[in-house]
Amino acid sequence: MNGQRKQVCIALAILVCAAALVVGGYLWISRPVSVSSMLPIAPEDISFCHVTLHALSDEETKEETVTLTQEQTQELFRRLSTAKYRLDAPSLFFSGNKVRVTISPYVTLRFSLGDGSSGELTLAGDLIRVISPTSGHSRLYRPDGGVPFQEELVGYLQSCLPQT
């Protein structure tokens, strides 16, 4: 009986350790990170930052584009740096390319670096899709400010459009 109890205790200890590893791994993956961790580039390294605003309506999608100046790009990154971001852990296992659009207009930012690499941010609602120029992988992040934070960023980018 003593040997059987010892085996049960060992099995329980292994299960507890495995559960602790899973929980610890999830907490590590979903820890808050800065914009520089999420997107490891400096604004001054960006050659071009193209912004496309997609306004959704029942009949059509209207798009407006603008290329940001260096000052506008730096201001955008300053605004992005005011929040912390959490990796959406399911995007590690499922497609990180699919972001649900919950705001209109939503924004796609495409930027090119001096070395020829490029990256992308999609501000579409509760999640931000990031395609890193260093890895090319797509990941989804949740900003601490949520949808209002993204709407504020979209508002700033709308103000960068040429006045007609």
C-alpha positions in Angstrom: 0.0 0.0 0.0 2.9 2.3 0.8 4.4 1.8 -2.7 1.0 2.6 -4.3 0.7 5.8 -2.3 4.2 6.9 -3.3 3.3 6.3 -7.0 0.1 8.4 -6.7 2.1 11.2 -5.0 4.7 11.2 -7.8 2.0 11.3 -10.4 0.2 14.2 -8.7 3.5 16.1 -8.3 4.2 15.6 -12.1 0.7 16.9 -12.9 1.1 19.9 -10.6 4.5 20.7 -12.2 3.1 20.4 -15.7 0.1 22.6 -14.9 2.5 25.2 -13.3 4.6 25.1 -16.5 1.6 25.7 -18.7 0.3 28.5 -16.6 3.7 30.1 -16.3 4.3 29.8 -20.0 0.9 31.5 -20.7 1.6 34.3 -18.3 5.1 34.8 -19.9 3.7 34.9 -23.4 0.9 37.2 -22.6 2.9 39.6 -20.4 2.6 43.3 -21.2 5.3 44.5 -23.7 6.1 47.9 -25.1 5.8 48.9 -28.7 9.5 48.5 -29.2 9.3 44.8 -28.1 6.2 44.2 -30.3 7.7 46.0 -33.3 11.5 46.1 -32.9 12.3 49.1 -35.1 13.1 52.8 -34.5 10.9 55.4 -36.2 14.0 57.1 -37.6 14.9 53.8 -39.4 11.6 54.0 -41.4 12.1 55.2 -45.0 8.3 55.3 -45.8 5.2 54.9 -43.8 2.1 54.4 -46.0 -1.3 54.7 -44.4 -4.5 53.3 -45.9 -7.8 54.2 -44.1 -10.6 51.7 -45.0 -14.0 53.2 -44.4 -16.7 50.5 -44.3 -20.2 51.1 -45.4 -23.1 48.8 -46.4 -22.5 49.3 -50.1 -18.7 49.7 -50.5 -15.3 50.2 -48.9 -13.8 53.6 -49.4 -10.0 53.9 -49.1 -7.8 56.9 -48.6 -4.0 56.7 -48.6 -1.3 59.0 -47.4 2.5 58.7 -46.9 3.5 60.1 -43.5 6.3 62.6 -43.1 9.2 61.7 -40.7 7.6 63.9 -38.1 4.2 62.3 -38.4 5.8 58.8 -38.2 7.7 59.8 -35.0 4.4 61.2 -33.5 2.6 58.0 -34.4 5.3 55.9 -32.6 5.2 58.3 -29.7 1.4 57.6 -29.5 1.9 53.9 -29.9 4.5 53.9 -27.1 1.9 55.2 -24.6 0.3 51.8 -24.3 1.4 48.3 -23.3 0.5 45.3 -25.5 -0.3 41.7 -24.7 0.2 39.0 -27.3 -3.0 37.2 -28.2 -1.8 33.7 -27.2 -4.2 31.9 -29.6 -2.6 33.6 -32.5 0.5 31.6 -31.8 -1.3 28.4 -32.7 -4.0 29.7 -35.1 -3.7 32.1 -37.9 -2.3 35.4 -36.8 -3.3 36.9 -40.1 -7.0 37.2 -39.4 -8.0 40.2 -37.4 -11.6 41.0 -36.9 -12.6 44.5 -38.0 -14.7 46.2 -35.4 -14.1 49.9 -36.1 -14.6 52.0 -39.2 -12.5 53.4 -40.5 -9.7 50.9 -39.8 -6.1 51.5 -40.8 -3.3 49.5 -42.4 0.2 50.9 -41.9 2.9 49.7 -44.3 6.4 50.8 -43.6 9.7 50.3 -45.4 13.0 50.3 -43.8 16.3 51.6 -45.2 17.6 48.0 -45.6 14.7 47.1 -47.9 12.6 45.1 -45.4 9.0 46.1 -44.6 6.4 45.6 -42.0 2.8 46.2 -41.3 0.4 47.2 -38.6 -3.4 46.8 -38.9 -5.5 48.8 -36.4 -8.9 47.3 -36.7 -10.6 47.2 -33.3 -9.8 45.2 -30.3 -6.6 43.6 -31.7 -3.6 45.0 -33.6 -2.0 42.8 -36.3 1.7 43.2 -36.5 3.9 41.8 -39.3 7.5 42.3 -38.1 10.1 43.4 -40.6 12.7 41.3 -38.8 10.8 38.0 -38.8 8.0 38.4 -41.3 5.7 36.6 -38.8 2.2 37.9 -38.2 1.1 38.2 -34.6 -2.0 39.7 -32.9 -1.7 42.0 -29.9 -4.2 43.5 -27.6 -3.5 47.1 -26.5 -4.2 48.0 -22.9 -6.3 50.9 -24.1 -8.5 48.6 -26.2 -10.8 49.9 -28.9 -10.7 53.6 -27.7 -6.9 53.6 -28.0 -7.1 52.4 -31.6 -9.9 54.9 -32.4 -7.6 57.6 -31.1 -4.8 56.5 -33.3 -7.1 56.3 -36.3 -8.3 59.8 -35.5 -4.7 61.0 -35.5 -4.0 59.3 -38.8 -7.1 60.8 -40.3 -5.8 64.2 -39.4 -2.7 63.4 -41.5 -4.7 63.1 -44.6 -4.5 66.0 -47.0 -7.4 68.4 -46.6 -9.7 68.6 -49.6 
